[in-house]
Amino acid sequence: MVQRQQPKKPRLTALDWAEAALTAIREGGGLAAVAVEPLATRLGTTKGSFYWHFTNREALIEAALARWVEANTDEIIAAVETEPDPEHRLRALFKRVTKPGTADPLELSLLASTDHPQVAAALRQVTERRIDYLTGLFADVGFTEDEARERGLMAYSFYLGHSQLGHAVPSALPSAEGFPEYLEATMETLLRRG
């Protein structure tokens, strides 16, 4: 009798674990969902795989937060940076992060966990990076340094409020058909001079 070999499972990486942790948080479990055994089950592996990559749960949380920063800030900025015109970059950025159906429950869950030191540090890093990027775009459009900073903060506040509404009360936001007009009105307000 010939025995068939089971296909070998691919070796998990630290990134696989970090992505699984982010998925668990995103699905509504919050930081409490970042637990080794349930994540191992989700990934179809053992706790040994976890300990191969991480010394403890806090190290996994740190890796997951670093991945979140990379995917939800750095990669988005890199994508809109391909647009040469700063005003078009600004519009492309807001279209990308506010279009209907893009509210990220992960970010909102993290915002609700600011009492956790690692989350607070990641949110501070992301907030500063995003506001600095927006400030740079408004400066590139022609606003003074102070005006650019003010508009960068207003734009980021708009994004956070929009995200919260998109998650908690999506019916309060314009429909997909009304979204372009809504976004254009927002951009006109942010870009208005005087």
JSON list of C-alpha atoms in Angstrom, two decimals, residues 14-186:
[
{"chain": "A", "resi": 14, "resn": "ALA", "atom": "CA", "xyz": [6.48, 36.83, 11.54]},
{"chain": "A", "resi": 15, "resn": "LEU", "atom": "CA", "xyz": [4.47, 38.84, 9.01]},
{"chain": "A", "resi": 16, "resn": "ASP", "atom": "CA", "xyz": [1.86, 36.04, 8.84]},
{"chain": "A", "resi": 17, "resn": "TRP", "atom": "CA", "xyz": [1.46, 36.25, 12.61]},
{"chain": "A", "resi": 18, "resn": "ALA", "atom": "CA", "xyz": [1.29, 40.05, 12.55]},
{"chain": "A", "resi": 19, "resn": "GLU", "atom": "CA", "xyz": [-1.38, 39.98, 9.82]},
{"chain": "A", "resi": 20, "resn": "ALA", "atom": "CA", "xyz": [-3.37, 37.39, 11.79]},
{"chain": "A", "resi": 21, "resn": "ALA", "atom": "CA", "xyz": [-3.20, 39.61, 14.87]},
{"chain": "A", "resi": 22, "resn": "LEU", "atom": "CA", "xyz": [-4.44, 42.60, 12.86]},
{"chain": "A", "resi": 23, "resn": "THR", "atom": "CA", "xyz": [-7.26, 40.53, 11.42]},
{"chain": "A", "resi": 24, "resn": "ALA", "atom": "CA", "xyz": [-8.32, 39.43, 14.90]},
{"chain": "A", "resi": 25, "resn": "ILE", "atom": "CA", "xyz": [-8.35, 43.05, 16.11]},
{"chain": "A", "resi": 26, "resn": "ARG", "atom": "CA", "xyz": [-10.20, 44.18, 12.96]},
{"chain": "A", "resi": 27, "resn": "GLU", "atom": "CA", "xyz": [-12.91, 41.54, 13.39]},
{"chain": "A", "resi": 28, "resn": "GLY", "atom": "CA", "xyz": [-13.97, 43.16, 16.63]},
{"chain": "A", "resi": 29, "resn": "GLY", "atom": "CA", "xyz": [-11.89, 41.38, 19.19]},
{"chain": "A", "resi": 30, "resn": "GLY", "atom": "CA", "xyz": [-9.71, 44.39, 20.00]},
{"chain": "A", "resi": 31, "resn": "LEU", "atom": "CA", "xyz": [-6.35, 43.80, 21.63]},
{"chain": "A", "resi": 32, "resn": "ALA", "atom": "CA", "xyz": [-7.84, 40.99, 23.70]},
{"chain": "A", "resi": 33, "resn": "ALA", "atom": "CA", "xyz": [-8.05, 38.96, 20.48]},
{"chain": "A", "resi": 34, "resn": "VAL", "atom": "CA", "xyz": [-4.27, 38.98, 20.20]},
{"chain": "A", "resi": 35, "resn": "ALA", "atom": "CA", "xyz": [-3.80, 35.71, 22.07]},
{"chain": "A", "resi": 36, "resn": "VAL", "atom": "CA", "xyz": [-1.32, 33.07, 21.01]},
{"chain": "A", "resi": 37, "resn": "GLU", "atom": "CA", "xyz": [-3.48, 29.93, 21.09]},
{"chain": "A", "resi": 38, "resn": "PRO", "atom": "CA", "xyz": [-6.47, 31.29, 19.14]},
{"chain": "A", "resi": 39, "resn": "LEU", "atom": "CA", "xyz": [-4.14, 32.84, 16.58]},
{"chain": "A", "resi": 40, "resn": "ALA", "atom": "CA", "xyz": [-2.24, 29.56, 16.23]},
{"chain": "A", "resi": 41, "resn": "THR", "atom": "CA", "xyz": [-5.56, 27.78, 15.62]},
{"chain": "A", "resi": 42, "resn": "ARG", "atom": "CA", "xyz": [-6.55, 30.42, 13.06]},
{"chain": "A", "resi": 43, "resn": "LEU", "atom": "CA", "xyz": [-3.23, 29.93, 11.27]},
{"chain": "A", "resi": 44, "resn": "GLY", "atom": "CA", "xyz": [-3.40, 26.13, 11.50]},
{"chain": "A", "resi": 45, "resn": "THR", "atom": "CA", "xyz": [-0.18, 25.85, 13.46]},
{"chain": "A", "resi": 46, "resn": "THR", "atom": "CA", "xyz": [1.13, 25.42, 16.99]},
{"chain": "A", "resi": 47, "resn": "LYS", "atom": "CA", "xyz": [2.30, 27.82, 19.66]},
{"chain": "A", "resi": 48, "resn": "GLY", "atom": "CA", "xyz": [5.83, 26.71, 18.80]},
{"chain": "A", "resi": 49, "resn": "SER", "atom": "CA", "xyz": [5.60, 28.64, 15.54]},
{"chain": "A", "resi": 50, "resn": "PHE", "atom": "CA", "xyz": [4.72, 31.75, 17.50]},
{"chain": "A", "resi": 51, "resn": "TYR", "atom": "CA", "xyz": [7.69, 31.36, 19.83]},
{"chain": "A", "resi": 52, "resn": "TRP", "atom": "CA", "xyz": [9.97, 30.81, 16.85]},
{"chain": "A", "resi": 53, "resn": "HIS", "atom": "CA", "xyz": [9.22, 34.40, 15.79]},
{"chain": "A", "resi": 54, "resn": "PHE", "atom": "CA", "xyz": [8.30, 36.24, 18.99]},
{"chain": "A", "resi": 55, "resn": "THR", "atom": "CA", "xyz": [9.42, 36.19, 22.59]},
{"chain": "A", "resi": 56, "resn": "ASN", "atom": "CA", "xyz": [6.01, 37.20, 23.93]},
{"chain": "A", "resi": 57, "resn": "ARG", "atom": "CA", "xyz": [2.62, 38.68, 23.11]},
{"chain": "A", "resi": 58, "resn": "GLU", "atom": "CA", "xyz": [3.92, 42.26, 23.38]},
{"chain": "A", "resi": 59, "resn": "ALA", "atom": "CA", "xyz": [6.45, 41.54, 20.63]},
{"chain": "A", "resi": 60, "resn": "LEU", "atom": "CA", "xyz": [3.62, 40.31, 18.40]},
{"chain": "A", "resi": 61, "resn": "ILE", "atom": "CA", "xyz": [1.56, 43.41, 19.17]},
{"chain": "A", "resi": 62, "resn": "GLU", "atom": "CA", "xyz": [4.59, 45.56, 18.29]},
{"chain": "A", "resi": 63, "resn": "ALA", "atom": "CA", "xyz": [5.02, 43.72, 14.96]},
{"chain": "A", "resi": 64, "resn": "ALA", "atom": "CA", "xyz": [1.30, 43.97, 14.19]},
{"chain": "A", "resi": 65, "resn": "LEU", "atom": "CA", "xyz": [1.27, 47.70, 14.91]},
{"chain": "A", "resi": 66, "resn": "ALA", "atom": "CA", "xyz": [4.36, 48.22, 12.76]},
{"chain": "A", "resi": 67, "resn": "ARG", "atom": "CA", "xyz": [2.61, 46.41, 9.91]},
{"chain": "A", "resi": 68, "resn": "TRP", "atom": "CA", "xyz": [-0.49, 48.56, 10.41]},
{"chain": "A", "resi": 69, "resn": "VAL", "atom": "CA", "xyz": [1.61, 51.73, 10.21]},
{"chain": "A", "resi": 70, "resn": "GLU", "atom": "CA", "xyz": [3.26, 50.46, 7.05]},
{"chain": "A", "resi": 71, "resn": "ALA", "atom": "CA", "xyz": [0.05, 49.37, 5.30]},
{"chain": "A", "resi": 72, "resn": "ASN", "atom": "CA", "xyz": [-2.30, 52.12, 6.43]},
{"chain": "A", "resi": 73, "resn": "THR", "atom": "CA", "xyz": [0.04, 55.08, 6.20]},
{"chain": "A", "resi": 74, "resn": "ASP", "atom": "CA", "xyz": [3.34, 54.50, 4.41]},
{"chain": "A", "resi": 75, "resn": "GLU", "atom": "CA", "xyz": [1.92, 52.43, 1.52]},
{"chain": "A", "resi": 76, "resn": "ILE", "atom": "CA", "xyz": [-0.97, 54.86, 0.98]},
{"chain": "A", "resi": 77, "resn": "ILE", "atom": "CA", "xyz": [1.38, 57.85, 0.92]},
{"chain": "A", "resi": 78, "resn": "ALA", "atom": "CA", "xyz": [3.69, 56.03, -1.49]},
{"chain": "A", "resi": 79, "resn": "ALA", "atom": "CA", "xyz": [0.75, 55.28, -3.79]},
{"chain": "A", "resi": 80, "resn": "VAL", "atom": "CA", "xyz": [-0.44, 58.90, -4.01]},
{"chain": "A", "resi": 81, "resn": "GLU", "atom": "CA", "xyz": [3.12, 60.23, -4.35]},
{"chain": "A", "resi": 82, "resn": "THR", "atom": "CA", "xyz": [3.12, 58.96, -7.93]},
{"chain": "A", "resi": 83, "resn": "GLU", "atom": "CA", "xyz": [0.90, 61.95, -8.78]},
{"chain": "A", "resi": 84, "resn": "PRO", "atom": "CA", "xyz": [3.19, 64.90, -9.65]},
{"chain": "A", "resi": 85, "resn": "ASP", "atom": "CA", "xyz": [0.73, 67.71, -8.85]},
{"chain": "A", "resi": 86, "resn": "PRO", "atom": "CA", "xyz": [0.28, 68.35, -5.07]},
{"chain": "A", "resi": 87, "resn": "GLU", "atom": "CA", "xyz": [-3.39, 69.32, -5.35]},
{"chain": "A", "resi": 88, "resn": "HIS", "atom": "CA", "xyz": [-4.10, 66.16, -7.34]},
{"chain": "A", "resi": 89, "resn": "ARG", "atom": "CA", "xyz": [-2.17, 64.15, -4.71]},
{"chain": "A", "resi": 90, "resn": "LEU", "atom": "CA", "xyz": [-4.35, 65.67, -2.01]},
{"chain": "A", "resi": 91, "resn": "ARG", "atom": "CA", "xyz": [-7.53, 64.85, -3.91]},
{"chain": "A", "resi": 92, "resn": "ALA", "atom": "CA", "xyz": [-6.31, 61.32, -4.72]},
{"chain": "A", "resi": 93, "resn": "LEU", "atom": "CA", "xyz": [-5.44, 60.74, -1.08]},
{"chain": "A", "resi": 94, "resn": "PHE", "atom": "CA", "xyz": [-8.87, 61.78, 0.17]},
{"chain": "A", "resi": 95, "resn": "LYS", "atom": "CA", "xyz": [-10.66, 59.88, -2.55]},
{"chain": "A", "resi": 96, "resn": "ARG", "atom": "CA", "xyz": [-8.72, 56.78, -1.56]},
{"chain": "A", "resi": 97, "resn": "VAL", "atom": "CA", "xyz": [-9.25, 57.00, 2.22]},
{"chain": "A", "resi": 98, "resn": "THR", "atom": "CA", "xyz": [-12.83, 58.28, 2.30]},
{"chain": "A", "resi": 99, "resn": "LYS", "atom": "CA", "xyz": [-14.56, 56.48, -0.54]},
{"chain": "A", "resi": 100, "resn": "PRO", "atom": "CA", "xyz": [-17.68, 54.58, 0.54]},
{"chain": "A", "resi": 101, "resn": "GLY", "atom": "CA", "xyz": [-16.95, 51.28, 2.22]},
{"chain": "A", "resi": 102, "resn": "THR", "atom": "CA", "xyz": [-13.38, 52.11, 3.30]},
{"chain": "A", "resi": 103, "resn": "ALA", "atom": "CA", "xyz": [-13.98, 52.72, 7.02]},
{"chain": "A", "resi": 104, "resn": "ASP", "atom": "CA", "xyz": [-11.36, 50.61, 8.74]},
{"chain": "A", "resi": 105, "resn": "PRO", "atom": "CA", "xyz": [-12.67, 48.93, 11.91]},
{"chain": "A", "resi": 106, "resn": "LEU", "atom": "CA", "xyz": [-9.07, 48.12, 12.82]},
{"chain": "A", "resi": 107, "resn": "GLU", "atom": "CA", "xyz": [-8.09, 51.77, 13.08]},
{"chain": "A", "resi": 108, "resn": "LEU", "atom": "CA", "xyz": [-11.21, 52.56, 15.08]},
{"chain": "A", "resi": 109, "resn": "SER", "atom": "CA", "xyz": [-10.47, 49.66, 17.42]},
{"chain": "A", "resi": 110, "resn": "LEU", "atom": "CA", "xyz": [-6.96, 50.97, 17.91]},
{"chain": "A", "resi": 111, "resn": "LEU", "atom": "CA", "xyz": [-8.28, 54.47, 18.58]},
{"chain": "A", "resi": 112, "resn": "ALA", "atom": "CA", "xyz": [-10.40, 52.93, 21.34]},
{"chain": "A", "resi": 113, "resn": "SER", "atom": "CA", "xyz": [-7.29, 51.33, 22.87]},
{"chain": "A", "resi": 114, "resn": "THR", "atom": "CA", "xyz": [-5.15, 54.39, 23.51]},
{"chain": "A", "resi": 115, "resn": "ASP", "atom": "CA", "xyz": [-4.66, 53.32, 27.12]},
{"chain": "A", "resi": 116, "resn": "HIS", "atom": "CA", "xyz": [-2.34, 50.57, 25.86]},
{"chain": "A", "resi": 117, "resn": "PRO", "atom": "CA", "xyz": [1.20, 52.04, 25.64]},
{"chain": "A", "resi": 118, "resn": "GLN", "atom": "CA", "xyz": [2.16, 50.29, 22.40]},
{"chain": "A", "resi": 119, "resn": "VAL", "atom": "CA", "xyz": [-1.07, 51.36, 20.71]},
{"chain": "A", "resi": 120, "resn": "ALA", "atom": "CA", "xyz": [-0.72, 54.92, 22.00]},
{"chain": "A", "resi": 121, "resn": "ALA", "atom": "CA", "xyz": [2.82, 55.10, 20.59]},
{"chain": "A", "resi": 122, "resn": "ALA", "atom": "CA", "xyz": [1.74, 53.74, 17.19]},
{"chain": "A", "resi": 123, "resn": "LEU", "atom": "CA", "xyz": [-1.22, 56.12, 17.00]},
{"chain": "A", "resi": 124, "resn": "ARG", "atom": "CA", "xyz": [1.01, 59.05, 17.91]},
{"chain": "A", "resi": 125, "resn": "GLN", "atom": "CA", "xyz": [3.48, 58.02, 15.18]},
{"chain": "A", "resi": 126, "resn": "VAL", "atom": "CA", "xyz": [0.73, 57.61, 12.58]},
{"chain": "A", "resi": 127, "resn": "THR", "atom": "CA", "xyz": [-1.04, 60.83, 13.52]},
{"chain": "A", "resi": 128, "resn": "GLU", "atom": "CA", "xyz": [2.16, 62.87, 13.35]},
{"chain": "A", "resi": 129, "resn": "ARG", "atom": "CA", "xyz": [3.18, 61.25, 10.05]},
{"chain": "A", "resi": 130, "resn": "ARG", "atom": "CA", "xyz": [-0.22, 61.82, 8.46]},
{"chain": "A", "resi": 131, "resn": "ILE", "atom": "CA", "xyz": [-0.61, 65.41, 9.63]},
{"chain": "A", "resi": 132, "resn": "ASP", "atom": "CA", "xyz": [2.97, 66.20, 8.56]},
{"chain": "A", "resi": 133, "resn": "TYR", "atom": "CA", "xyz": [2.28, 64.72, 5.14]},
{"chain": "A", "resi": 134, "resn": "LEU", "atom": "CA", "xyz": [-0.96, 66.68, 4.76]},
{"chain": "A", "resi": 135, "resn": "THR", "atom": "CA", "xyz": [0.79, 69.84, 5.95]},
{"chain": "A", "resi": 136, "resn": "GLY", "atom": "CA", "xyz": [3.44, 69.30, 3.28]},
{"chain": "A", "resi": 137, "resn": "LEU", "atom": "CA", "xyz": [0.79, 68.90, 0.60]},
{"chain": "A", "resi": 138, "resn": "PHE", "atom": "CA", "xyz": [-0.97, 72.11, 1.62]},
{"chain": "A", "resi": 139, "resn": "ALA", "atom": "CA", "xyz": [2.40, 73.92, 1.66]},
{"chain": "A", "resi": 140, "resn": "ASP", "atom": "CA", "xyz": [3.15, 72.54, -1.81]},
{"chain": "A", "resi": 141, "resn": "VAL", "atom": "CA", "xyz": [-0.21, 73.90, -2.99]},
{"chain": "A", "resi": 142, "resn": "GLY", "atom": "CA", "xyz": [0.92, 77.35, -1.83]},
{"chain": "A", "resi": 143, "resn": "PHE", "atom": "CA", "xyz": [-0.27, 77.90, 1.72]},
{"chain": "A", "resi": 144, "resn": "THR", "atom": "CA", "xyz": [2.03, 79.47, 4.31]},
{"chain": "A", "resi": 145, "resn": "GLU", "atom": "CA", "xyz": [3.59, 77.18, 6.89]},
{"chain": "A", "resi": 146, "resn": "ASP", "atom": "CA", "xyz": [1.01, 78.10, 9.56]},
{"chain": "A", "resi": 147, "resn": "GLU", "atom": "CA", "xyz": [-1.92, 77.85, 7.12]},
{"chain": "A", "resi": 148, "resn": "ALA", "atom": "CA", "xyz": [-0.65, 74.52, 5.82]},
{"chain": "A", "resi": 149, "resn": "ARG", "atom": "CA", "xyz": [-0.39, 73.11, 9.36]},
{"chain": "A", "resi": 150, "resn": "GLU", "atom": "CA", "xyz": [-3.89, 74.33, 10.21]},
{"chain": "A", "resi": 151, "resn": "ARG", "atom": "CA", "xyz": [-5.35, 72.81, 7.06]},
{"chain": "A", "resi": 152, "resn": "GLY", "atom": "CA", "xyz": [-3.42, 69.58, 7.56]},
{"chain": "A", "resi": 153, "resn": "LEU", "atom": "CA", "xyz": [-4.98, 69.27, 11.01]},
{"chain": "A", "resi": 154, "resn": "MET", "atom": "CA", "xyz": [-8.45, 70.11, 9.69]},
{"chain": "A", "resi": 155, "resn": "ALA", "atom": "CA", "xyz": [-8.07, 67.59, 6.86]},
{"chain": "A", "resi": 156, "resn": "TYR", "atom": "CA", "xyz": [-6.98, 64.87, 9.28]},
{"chain": "A", "resi": 157, "resn": "SER", "atom": "CA", "xyz": [-9.86, 65.70, 11.62]},
{"chain": "A", "resi": 158, "resn": "PHE", "atom": "CA", "xyz": [-12.22, 65.39, 8.65]},
{"chain": "A", "resi": 159, "resn": "TYR", "atom": "CA", "xyz": [-10.74, 61.98, 7.84]},
{"chain": "A", "resi": 160, "resn": "LEU", "atom": "CA", "xyz": [-11.15, 60.72, 11.42]},
{"chain": "A", "resi": 161, "resn": "GLY", "atom": "CA", "xyz": [-14.72, 61.98, 11.67]},
{"chain": "A", "resi": 162, "resn": "HIS", "atom": "CA", "xyz": [-15.56, 60.52, 8.28]},
{"chain": "A", "resi": 163, "resn": "SER", "atom": "CA", "xyz": [-14.07, 57.16, 9.32]},
{"chain": "A", "resi": 164, "resn": "GLN", "atom": "CA", "xyz": [-16.01, 57.13, 12.57]},
{"chain": "A", "resi": 165, "resn": "LEU", "atom": "CA", "xyz": [-19.27, 57.89, 10.78]},
{"chain": "A", "resi": 166, "resn": "GLY", "atom": "CA", "xyz": [-18.51, 55.32, 8.09]},
{"chain": "A", "resi": 167, "resn": "HIS", "atom": "CA", "xyz": [-18.14, 52.68, 10.78]},
{"chain": "A", "resi": 168, "resn": "ALA", "atom": "CA", "xyz": [-20.78, 53.69, 13.33]},
{"chain": "A", "resi": 169, "resn": "VAL", "atom": "CA", "xyz": [-23.49, 55.32, 11.20]},
{"chain": "A", "resi": 170, "resn": "PRO", "atom": "CA", "xyz": [-22.73, 54.79, 7.52]},
{"chain": "A", "resi": 171, "resn": "SER", "atom": "CA", "xyz": [-26.18, 56.02, 6.54]},
{"chain": "A", "resi": 172, "resn": "ALA", "atom": "CA", "xyz": [-25.15, 59.51, 7.72]},
{"chain": "A", "resi": 173, "resn": "LEU", "atom": "CA", "xyz": [-22.67, 59.73, 4.85]},
{"chain": "A", "resi": 174, "resn": "PRO", "atom": "CA", "xyz": [-23.53, 60.38, 1.21]},
{"chain": "A", "resi": 175, "resn": "SER", "atom": "CA", "xyz": [-24.33, 57.45, -1.02]},
{"chain": "A", "resi": 176, "resn": "ALA", "atom": "CA", "xyz": [-21.82, 56.23, -3.58]},
{"chain": "A", "resi": 177, "resn": "GLU", "atom": "CA", "xyz": [-23.62, 58.40, -6.16]},
{"chain": "A", "resi": 178, "resn": "GLY", "atom": "CA", "xyz": [-23.39, 61.51, -3.95]},
{"chain": "A", "resi": 179, "resn": "PHE", "atom": "CA", "xyz": [-19.86, 60.84, -2.77]},
{"chain": "A", "resi": 180, "resn": "PRO", "atom": "CA", "xyz": [-17.97, 62.70, -5.57]},
{"chain": "A", "resi": 181, "resn": "GLU", "atom": "CA", "xyz": [-19.92, 65.91, -4.89]},
{"chain": "A", "resi": 182, "resn": "TYR", "atom": "CA", "xyz": [-19.39, 65.53, -1.13]},
{"chain": "A", "resi": 183, "resn": "LEU", "atom": "CA", "xyz": [-15.67, 65.00, -1.58]},
{"chain": "A", "resi": 184, "resn": "GLU", "atom": "CA", "xyz": [-15.39, 67.94, -3.98]},
{"chain": "A", "resi": 185, "resn": "ALA", "atom": "CA", "xyz": [-17.17, 70.24, -1.49]},
{"chain": "A", "resi": 186, "resn": "THR", "atom": "CA", "xyz": [-14.81, 69.08, 1.25]}
]
